[in-house]
Amino acid sequence: MKVKATYFQNDPERPLVYGDAEIKNVKRRRLRGEPEKEGVLCEPVLIGFCGTDFELMNMGSKGLLGPKFPEGENRLINGHEGIVWVPSQNRFAIVLIRGGDSYDPTRYTEDETYFEYGCDRADGLFADAQYFNPDMLLKIPDGYVKDGKIDLEFAKKMVFPDPYGCMLFQLERMEDLGSAHLFRVVMAREKCSEDEARMIAKEEVFDRTVIFGLGTTGMFMGDLISKNHPGSKILFVARSPEDSQKVRFALRETGAEYLRNTFDSEKQLADAIIKRLGGRATMFIGVSGSNVEHRVAFEHKVLGCNGVYNSFSLGPRVEYDTMPFGFENHLIFGSINFRQCHMECAIELLSKSRYNEIVELIDRDEFAADPIGAYREKIYSKAAPMKTAVIWNKKYINI
């Protein structure tokens, strides 16, 4: 079946193309032990642009996308954030992106496989129609559909369940690892039981939290920590002016503090962070995509003794001196993904949020006319909004 779509390919000049693409109904399984199922034909309605899309486009320009293509294809239809219409079921849905022959796609092992719609070995949402596993079409809350159309402001929020679900997974991991990492110290200090110590440690690991970078993932992480650990002190560190929309929005939603990085040296920045926190960090979350993160945390000692370093950025190399690393008992971890329960929870939480306010729309015709130019000059430029989305099918949107 041929449809209009955008797709990535290995080409130094045209790594992203809008045009005709052949879609196929490939059988896929959601989890190990479940049967492979043919997809259900869906019509994408509103789709968000993710930084992963930009990275995939750059990979295509370097000829590195081969492992990402669906089997038998030399291209990948991108897009993994958004809402679709399911004609055969007469409903809207959010696509669960990750699945495969694995018990838990967040923790697949060497003998397991996985796929990601729009990202890795499975075509995604930027198409007039697409097939998705019927078990991976998640329900939306009631009250946002009228006369067969979905509310635009609600639909804008639904470009975020993927990254927000990922942050729910991050929160879960930080709580689990922080509790396990610190409970023996707490147990000795408080003279309490292991169970009591684990609960205290789960809170204390967020006492002084640095979120280095202020994109949507950093904002979501601050939001979730503040909601679930209200006693924590959260400090965003980024380069944006204090009066910028995203800084004001992030501080309003999270109650966090903000430190703008205008310092002449990394040492000065580190000293300012420690001063604002009132001590060295108990949790350092790197989401800026820059190598400054690990140098500030380890070389300049922003991360305190027994501190946890969450490396969420894609691209930077994390380096540390083994001597202080060992004696200061640091814990470093990195993980990306989420389970279905995280995404379902994200849908519910986002439906009640104000995150639609940070989503701006690009016209489909403008995007289709020059998708590479739109990526470079508007969607991912320095002046870009926090989040850009496109109404792919206007007939399903109640504007």
GROMACS .gro file of C-alpha atoms in nm:
model
  399
    1MET     CA    1   0.000   0.000   0.000
    2LYS     CA    2   0.147   0.334  -0.105
    3VAL     CA    3   0.107   0.642   0.113
    4LYS     CA    4   0.257   0.987   0.142
    5ALA     CA    5   0.519   0.989   0.416
    6THR     CA    6   0.849   1.127   0.533
    7TYR     CA    7   1.131   0.878   0.561
    8PHE     CA    8   1.501   0.864   0.638
    9GLN     CA    9   1.754   0.711   0.403
   10ASN     CA   10   2.130   0.687   0.370
   11ASP     CA   11   2.205   0.983   0.145
   12PRO     CA   12   2.450   1.269   0.210
   13GLU     CA   13   2.227   1.521   0.034
   14ARG     CA   14   1.874   1.390   0.097
   15PRO     CA   15   1.872   1.198   0.427
   16LEU     CA   16   1.506   1.295   0.482
   17VAL     CA   17   1.248   1.276   0.204
   18TYR     CA   18   0.875   1.345   0.168
   19GLY     CA   19   0.701   1.138  -0.097
   20ASP     CA   20   0.546   0.802  -0.179
   21ALA     CA   21   0.636   0.511   0.046
   22GLU     CA   22   0.520   0.151   0.045
   23ILE     CA   23   0.391   0.035   0.384
   24LYS     CA   24   0.359  -0.332   0.475
   25ASN     CA   25   0.156  -0.514   0.738
   26VAL     CA   26   0.438  -0.686   0.924
   27LYS     CA   27   0.347  -0.925   1.205
   28ARG     CA   28   0.495  -0.812   1.537
   29ARG     CA   29   0.471  -0.918   1.899
   30ARG     CA   30   0.439  -0.685   2.194
   31LEU     CA   31   0.620  -0.908   2.448
   32ARG     CA   32   0.794  -1.244   2.464
   33GLY     CA   33   0.544  -1.528   2.502
   34GLU     CA   34   0.272  -1.342   2.315
   35PRO     CA   35   0.174  -1.431   1.957
   36GLU     CA   36   0.285  -1.225   1.662
   37LYS     CA   37  -0.009  -1.024   1.531
   38GLU     CA   38  -0.084  -0.847   1.208
   39GLY     CA   39  -0.113  -0.473   1.240
   40VAL     CA   40  -0.427  -0.263   1.244
   41LEU     CA   41  -0.440   0.013   0.984
   42CYS     CA   42  -0.437   0.356   1.151
   43GLU     CA   43  -0.437   0.716   1.030
   44PRO     CA   44  -0.190   0.945   1.211
   45VAL     CA   45  -0.361   1.266   1.325
   46LEU     CA   46  -0.111   1.488   1.510
   47ILE     CA   47   0.259   1.405   1.537
   48GLY     CA   48   0.539   1.556   1.742
   49PHE     CA   49   0.902   1.600   1.640
   50CYS     CA   50   1.163   1.447   1.870
   51GLY     CA   51   1.535   1.512   1.897
   52THR     CA   52   1.583   1.148   1.800
   53ASP     CA   53   1.441   1.237   1.457
   54PHE     CA   54   1.711   1.500   1.410
   55GLU     CA   55   1.982   1.257   1.517
   56LEU     CA   56   1.850   0.991   1.276
   57MET     CA   57   1.855   1.245   0.992
   58ASN     CA   58   2.219   1.324   1.069
   59MET     CA   59   2.299   0.952   1.078
   60GLY     CA   60   2.140   0.915   0.735
   61SER     CA   61   2.359   1.191   0.594
   62LYS     CA   62   2.661   0.989   0.715
   63GLY     CA   63   2.530   0.657   0.577
   64LEU     CA   64   2.489   0.503   0.923
   65LEU     CA   65   2.117   0.414   0.923
   66GLY     CA   66   2.133   0.062   0.783
   67PRO     CA   67   2.076  -0.119   1.116
   68LYS     CA   68   1.769   0.099   1.183
   69PHE     CA   69   1.583   0.008   0.863
   70PRO     CA   70   1.292  -0.240   0.873
   71GLU     CA   71   1.386  -0.579   0.735
   72GLY     CA   72   1.406  -0.572   0.357
   73GLU     CA   73   1.386  -0.191   0.335
   74ASN     CA   74   1.640   0.079   0.255
   75ARG     CA   75   1.450   0.352   0.442
   76LEU     CA   76   1.271   0.421   0.771
   77ILE     CA   77   0.942   0.611   0.804
   78ASN     CA   78   1.003   0.820   1.114
   79GLY     CA   79   0.779   0.955   1.390
   80HIS     CA   80   0.704   0.803   1.729
   81GLU     CA   81   0.514   1.072   1.919
   82GLY     CA   82   0.149   1.142   1.851
   83ILE     CA   83  -0.208   1.036   1.825
   84VAL     CA   84  -0.376   0.814   1.561
   85TRP     CA   85  -0.729   0.735   1.445
   86VAL     CA   86  -0.817   0.364   1.431
   87PRO     CA   87  -1.096   0.334   1.169
   88SER     CA   88  -1.179  -0.032   1.238
   89GLN     CA   89  -1.229   0.044   1.609
   90ASN     CA   90  -1.382   0.390   1.569
   91ARG     CA   91  -1.148   0.545   1.827
   92PHE     CA   92  -0.832   0.747   1.878
   93ALA     CA   93  -0.522   0.587   2.029
   94ILE     CA   94  -0.164   0.650   2.138
   95VAL     CA   95   0.087   0.407   1.988
   96LEU     CA   96   0.304   0.216   2.236
   97ILE     CA   97   0.635   0.251   2.057
   98ARG     CA   98   0.852  -0.028   2.200
   99GLY     CA   99   0.790  -0.399   2.175
  100GLY     CA  100   0.955  -0.721   2.062
  101ASP     CA  101   1.057  -1.071   2.157
  102SER     CA  102   1.156  -0.968   2.508
  103TYR     CA  103   0.999  -0.998   2.851
  104ASP     CA  104   1.059  -0.630   2.924
  105PRO     CA  105   1.161  -0.399   2.636
  106THR     CA  106   1.325  -0.164   2.888
  107ARG     CA  107   1.564  -0.442   2.988
  108TYR     CA  108   1.603  -0.661   2.680
  109THR     CA  109   1.894  -0.904   2.700
  110GLU     CA  110   2.143  -1.042   2.449
  111ASP     CA  111   1.913  -1.325   2.336
  112GLU     CA  112   1.608  -1.099   2.301
  113THR     CA  113   1.500  -0.861   2.027
  114TYR     CA  114   1.309  -0.534   2.025
  115PHE     CA  115   1.172  -0.279   1.782
  116GLU     CA  116   1.062   0.083   1.804
  117TYR     CA  117   0.804   0.228   1.569
  118GLY     CA  118   0.962   0.518   1.383
  119CYS     CA  119   1.306   0.467   1.537
  120ASP     CA  120   1.440   0.117   1.501
  121ARG     CA  121   1.342  -0.156   1.252
  122ALA     CA  122   0.975  -0.055   1.234
  123ASP     CA  123   0.806   0.223   1.037
  124GLY     CA  124   0.647   0.508   1.232
  125LEU     CA  125   0.379   0.775   1.230
  126PHE     CA  126   0.483   1.028   0.964
  127ALA     CA  127   0.259   0.870   0.700
  128ASP     CA  128  -0.098   0.903   0.580
  129ALA     CA  129  -0.161   0.550   0.708
  130GLN     CA  130   0.036   0.292   0.902
  131TYR     CA  131   0.000  -0.055   1.055
  132PHE     CA  132   0.045  -0.104   1.429
  133ASN     CA  133   0.013  -0.408   1.655
  134PRO     CA  134  -0.344  -0.396   1.795
  135ASP     CA  135  -0.217  -0.461   2.150
  136MET     CA  136   0.001  -0.150   2.123
  137LEU     CA  137  -0.280   0.099   2.060
  138LEU     CA  138  -0.335   0.258   2.400
  139LYS     CA  139  -0.663   0.417   2.503
  140ILE     CA  140  -0.704   0.787   2.570
  141PRO     CA  141  -0.909   0.924   2.862
  142ASP     CA  142  -1.277   1.000   2.810
  143GLY     CA  143  -1.406   1.348   2.738
  144TYR     CA  144  -1.173   1.474   2.467
  145VAL     CA  145  -1.359   1.355   2.157
  146LYS     CA  146  -1.669   1.523   2.015
  147ASP     CA  147  -1.846   1.427   1.693
  148GLY     CA  148  -1.557   1.208   1.587
  149LYS     CA  149  -1.296   1.480   1.632
  150ILE     CA  150  -1.036   1.519   1.902
  151ASP     CA  151  -0.970   1.842   2.090
  152LEU     CA  152  -0.660   2.016   1.955
  153GLU     CA  153  -0.521   2.124   2.292
  154PHE     CA  154  -0.554   1.770   2.427
  155ALA     CA  155  -0.393   1.630   2.112
  156LYS     CA  156  -0.094   1.861   2.165
  157LYS     CA  157  -0.038   1.703   2.505
  158MET     CA  158  -0.034   1.361   2.344
  159VAL     CA  159   0.298   1.423   2.171
  160PHE     CA  160   0.455   1.378   2.515
  161PRO     CA  161   0.357   1.031   2.650
  162ASP     CA  162   0.674   0.882   2.500
  163PRO     CA  163   0.925   1.117   2.672
  164TYR     CA  164   0.710   1.153   2.984
  165GLY     CA  165   0.679   0.774   3.012
  166CYS     CA  166   1.055   0.757   2.976
  167MET     CA  167   1.093   0.999   3.265
  168LEU     CA  168   0.857   0.787   3.478
  169PHE     CA  169   1.095   0.499   3.413
  170GLN     CA  170   1.388   0.723   3.507
  171LEU     CA  171   1.218   0.817   3.833
  172GLU     CA  172   1.155   0.451   3.911
  173ARG     CA  173   1.518   0.364   3.846
  174MET     CA  174   1.654   0.653   4.053
  175GLU     CA  175   1.430   0.554   4.343
  176ASP     CA  176   1.527   0.186   4.318
  177LEU     CA  177   1.900   0.246   4.278
  178GLY     CA  178   1.917   0.533   4.526
  179SER     CA  179   1.743   0.327   4.792
  180ALA     CA  180   1.974   0.030   4.736
  181HIS     CA  181   2.282   0.252   4.721
  182LEU     CA  182   2.222   0.443   5.044
  183PHE     CA  183   2.012   0.231   5.280
  184ARG     CA  184   2.304   0.080   5.474
  185VAL     CA  185   2.441   0.426   5.553
  186VAL     CA  186   2.095   0.537   5.667
  187MET     CA  187   2.044   0.217   5.868
  188ALA     CA  188   2.370   0.278   6.059
  189ARG     CA  189   2.292   0.645   6.114
  190GLU     CA  190   1.929   0.608   6.220
  191LYS     CA  191   1.964   0.272   6.400
  192CYS     CA  192   1.655   0.154   6.213
  193SER     CA  193   1.544  -0.153   6.019
  194GLU     CA  194   1.640  -0.217   5.658
  195ASP     CA  195   1.288  -0.147   5.533
  196GLU     CA  196   1.278   0.186   5.716
  197ALA     CA  197   1.625   0.276   5.591
  198ARG     CA  198   1.531   0.202   5.231
  199MET     CA  199   1.231   0.433   5.253
  200ILE     CA  200   1.441   0.715   5.401
  201ALA     CA  201   1.717   0.663   5.142
  202LYS     CA  202   1.461   0.674   4.861
  203GLU     CA  203   1.377   1.029   4.970
  204GLU     CA  204   1.725   1.148   5.062
  205VAL     CA  205   1.878   1.065   4.724
  206PHE     CA  206   1.681   1.363   4.586
  207ASP     CA  207   1.773   1.605   4.866
  208ARG     CA  208   1.989   1.820   4.637
  209THR     CA  209   1.914   1.745   4.274
  210VAL     CA  210   2.084   1.904   3.972
  211ILE     CA  211   1.914   1.875   3.634
  212PHE     CA  212   2.179   1.982   3.386
  213GLY     CA  213   1.992   2.093   3.075
  214LEU     CA  214   1.641   2.225   3.021
  215GLY     CA  215   1.466   2.059   2.732
  216THR     CA  216   1.138   1.876   2.770
  217THR     CA  217   1.302   1.569   2.927
  218GLY     CA  218   1.470   1.779   3.195
  219MET     CA  219   1.147   1.964   3.259
  220PHE     CA  220   0.948   1.640   3.290
  221MET     CA  221   1.208   1.496   3.525
  222GLY     CA  222   1.188   1.800   3.751
  223ASP     CA  223   0.808   1.782   3.740
  224LEU     CA  224   0.802   1.418   3.851
  225ILE     CA  225   1.062   1.457   4.125
  226SER     CA  226   0.881   1.758   4.271
  227LYS     CA  227   0.547   1.574   4.265
  228ASN     CA  228   0.677   1.253   4.420
  229HIS     CA  229   0.946   1.394   4.649
  230PRO     CA  230   0.823   1.738   4.755
  231GLY     CA  231   1.102   1.778   5.010
  232SER     CA  232   1.373   1.775   4.743
  233LYS     CA  233   1.563   2.082   4.627
  234ILE     CA  234   1.580   2.091   4.247
  235LEU     CA  235   1.813   2.316   4.048
  236PHE     CA  236   1.792   2.343   3.670
  237VAL     CA  237   2.115   2.451   3.501
  238ALA     CA  238   2.103   2.575   3.140
  239ARG     CA  239   2.196   2.863   2.913
  240SER     CA  240   1.852   3.009   2.844
  241PRO     CA  241   1.771   3.357   2.983
  242GLU     CA  242   1.577   3.359   3.307
  243ASP     CA  243   1.283   3.537   3.143
  244SER     CA  244   1.253   3.292   2.852
  245GLN     CA  245   0.923   3.109   2.811
  246LYS     CA  246   1.064   2.765   2.881
  247VAL     CA  247   1.243   2.870   3.200
  248ARG     CA  248   0.938   3.049   3.335
  249PHE     CA  249   0.715   2.755   3.243
  250ALA     CA  250   0.950   2.498   3.397
  251LEU     CA  251   0.983   2.685   3.726
  252ARG     CA  252   0.608   2.739   3.747
  253GLU     CA  253   0.535   2.369   3.690
  254THR     CA  254   0.803   2.227   3.918
  255GLY     CA  255   0.872   2.484   4.188
  256ALA     CA  256   1.243   2.435   4.114
  257GLU     CA  257   1.520   2.693   4.109
  258TYR     CA  258   1.719   2.799   3.805
  259LEU     CA  259   2.085   2.885   3.744
  260ARG     CA  260   2.179   3.032   3.408
  261ASN     CA  261   2.519   2.925   3.282
  262THR     CA  262   2.691   3.245   3.177
  263PHE     CA  263   3.012   3.168   3.363
  264ASP     CA  264   3.360   3.204   3.215
  265SER     CA  265   3.475   2.863   3.335
  266GLU     CA  266   3.334   2.527   3.436
  267LYS     CA  267   3.490   2.570   3.781
  268GLN     CA  268   3.296   2.893   3.836
  269LEU     CA  269   2.978   2.721   3.723
  270ALA     CA  270   3.039   2.430   3.958
  271ASP     CA  271   3.102   2.660   4.254
  272ALA     CA  272   2.780   2.847   4.179
  273ILE     CA  273   2.581   2.524   4.162
  274ILE     CA  274   2.711   2.405   4.498
  275LYS     CA  275   2.637   2.744   4.653
  276ARG     CA  276   2.279   2.747   4.523
  277LEU     CA  277   2.220   2.389   4.640
  278GLY     CA  278   2.364   2.452   4.984
  279GLY     CA  279   2.606   2.164   4.937
  280ARG     CA  280   2.720   1.908   4.683
  281ALA     CA  281   2.453   1.726   4.485
  282THR     CA  282   2.298   1.400   4.598
  283MET     CA  283   2.158   1.344   4.245
  284PHE     CA  284   2.300   1.476   3.918
  285ILE     CA  285   2.088   1.425   3.606
  286GLY     CA  286   2.260   1.500   3.276
  287VAL     CA  287   2.019   1.587   2.994
  288SER     CA  288   2.205   1.863   2.808
  289GLY     CA  289   2.376   1.645   2.549
  290SER     CA  290   2.713   1.812   2.623
  291ASN     CA  291   3.040   1.689   2.769
  292VAL     CA  292   3.027   1.968   3.025
  293GLU     CA  293   2.793   1.750   3.232
  294HIS     CA  294   3.042   1.493   3.352
  295ARG     CA  295   3.324   1.742   3.402
  296VAL     CA  296   3.110   1.961   3.625
  297ALA     CA  297   2.984   1.659   3.819
  298PHE     CA  298   3.313   1.471   3.868
  299GLU     CA  299   3.615   1.688   3.786
  300HIS     CA  300   3.469   1.994   3.958
  301LYS     CA  301   3.304   1.791   4.234
  302VAL     CA  302   2.943   1.902   4.212
  303LEU     CA  303   2.838   1.542   4.278
  304GLY     CA  304   2.880   1.471   4.647
  305CYS     CA  305   2.990   1.163   4.837
  306ASN     CA  306   2.750   0.873   4.784
  307GLY     CA  307   2.590   1.073   4.502
  308VAL     CA  308   2.409   0.924   4.202
  309TYR     CA  309   2.480   1.029   3.842
  310ASN     CA  310   2.199   0.967   3.593
  311SER     CA  311   2.344   0.985   3.243
  312PHE     CA  312   2.043   1.044   3.019
  313SER     CA  313   2.211   1.240   2.737
  314LEU     CA  314   2.282   1.066   2.409
  315GLY     CA  315   2.623   1.146   2.263
  316PRO     CA  316   2.856   1.264   2.544
  317ARG     CA  317   3.132   1.044   2.681
  318VAL     CA  318   3.130   1.014   3.060
  319GLU     CA  319   3.475   1.020   3.218
  320TYR     CA  320   3.589   1.023   3.580
  321ASP     CA  321   3.902   0.983   3.790
  322THR     CA  322   3.888   0.637   3.948
  323MET     CA  323   4.053   0.744   4.272
  324PRO     CA  324   3.793   0.995   4.399
  325PHE     CA  325   3.520   0.799   4.219
  326GLY     CA  326   3.589   0.493   4.432
  327PHE     CA  327   3.646   0.670   4.761
  328GLU     CA  328   3.347   0.901   4.723
  329ASN     CA  329   3.128   0.601   4.644
  330HIS     CA  330   2.958   0.741   4.335
  331LEU     CA  331   2.694   0.547   4.145
  332ILE     CA  332   2.660   0.603   3.768
  333PHE     CA  333   2.377   0.461   3.562
  334GLY     CA  334   2.217   0.516   3.225
  335SER     CA  335   1.898   0.380   3.075
  336ILE     CA  336   1.639   0.479   2.818
  337ASN     CA  337   1.295   0.328   2.755
  338PHE     CA  338   0.974   0.264   2.943
  339ARG     CA  339   0.716  -0.005   2.998
  340GLN     CA  340   0.354   0.009   2.890
  341CYS     CA  341   0.243   0.098   3.242
  342HIS     CA  342   0.467   0.407   3.232
  343MET     CA  343   0.314   0.527   2.908
  344GLU     CA  344  -0.041   0.464   3.027
  345CYS     CA  345   0.033   0.660   3.344
  346ALA     CA  346   0.190   0.937   3.134
  347ILE     CA  347  -0.126   0.967   2.923
  348GLU     CA  348  -0.339   1.015   3.234
  349LEU     CA  349  -0.103   1.266   3.396
  350LEU     CA  350  -0.050   1.465   3.078
  351SER     CA  351  -0.424   1.489   3.009
  352LYS     CA  352  -0.451   1.702   3.326
  353SER     CA  353  -0.137   1.906   3.256
  354ARG     CA  354  -0.063   2.237   3.083
  355TYR     CA  355   0.207   2.102   2.855
  356ASN     CA  356   0.001   2.188   2.548
  357GLU     CA  357   0.116   2.546   2.614
  358ILE     CA  358   0.472   2.468   2.503
  359VAL     CA  359   0.376   2.298   2.175
  360GLU     CA  360   0.381   2.503   1.855
  361LEU     CA  361   0.251   2.381   1.520
  362ILE     CA  362   0.417   2.376   1.180
  363ASP     CA  363   0.194   2.357   0.873
  364ARG     CA  364   0.205   2.019   0.701
  365ASP     CA  365   0.244   2.170   0.355
  366GLU     CA  366   0.534   2.384   0.473
  367PHE     CA  367   0.702   2.082   0.631
  368ALA     CA  368   0.641   1.855   0.330
  369ALA     CA  369   0.780   2.113   0.085
  370ASP     CA  370   1.123   2.110   0.251
  371PRO     CA  371   1.147   1.869   0.546
  372ILE     CA  372   1.525   1.901   0.582
  373GLY     CA  373   1.503   2.279   0.584
  374ALA     CA  374   1.219   2.266   0.835
  375TYR     CA  375   1.427   2.047   1.067
  376ARG     CA  376   1.737   2.263   1.048
  377GLU     CA  377   1.589   2.611   1.031
  378LYS     CA  378   1.271   2.589   1.238
  379ILE     CA  379   1.210   2.270   1.438
  380TYR     CA  380   1.566   2.227   1.573
  381SER     CA  381   1.714   2.574   1.527
  382LYS     CA  382   1.841   2.782   1.818
  383ALA     CA  383   1.520   2.984   1.803
  384ALA     CA  384   1.300   2.673   1.798
  385PRO     CA  385   1.008   2.633   2.038
  386MET     CA  386   1.035   2.376   2.314
  387LYS     CA  387   0.821   2.136   2.112
  388THR     CA  388   0.698   2.135   1.754
  389ALA     CA  389   0.416   1.924   1.616
  390VAL     CA  390   0.224   1.896   1.290
  391ILE     CA  391  -0.144   1.829   1.227
  392TRP     CA  392  -0.111   1.545   0.979
  393ASN     CA  393  -0.483   1.489   0.923
  394LYS     CA  394  -0.703   1.794   0.988
  395LYS     CA  395  -1.034   1.614   0.944
  396TYR     CA  396  -0.995   1.449   1.287
  397ILE     CA  397  -0.903   1.767   1.479
  398ASN     CA  398  -1.153   1.989   1.656
  399ILE     CA  399  -0.982   2.328   1.641
   0.00000   0.00000   0.00000
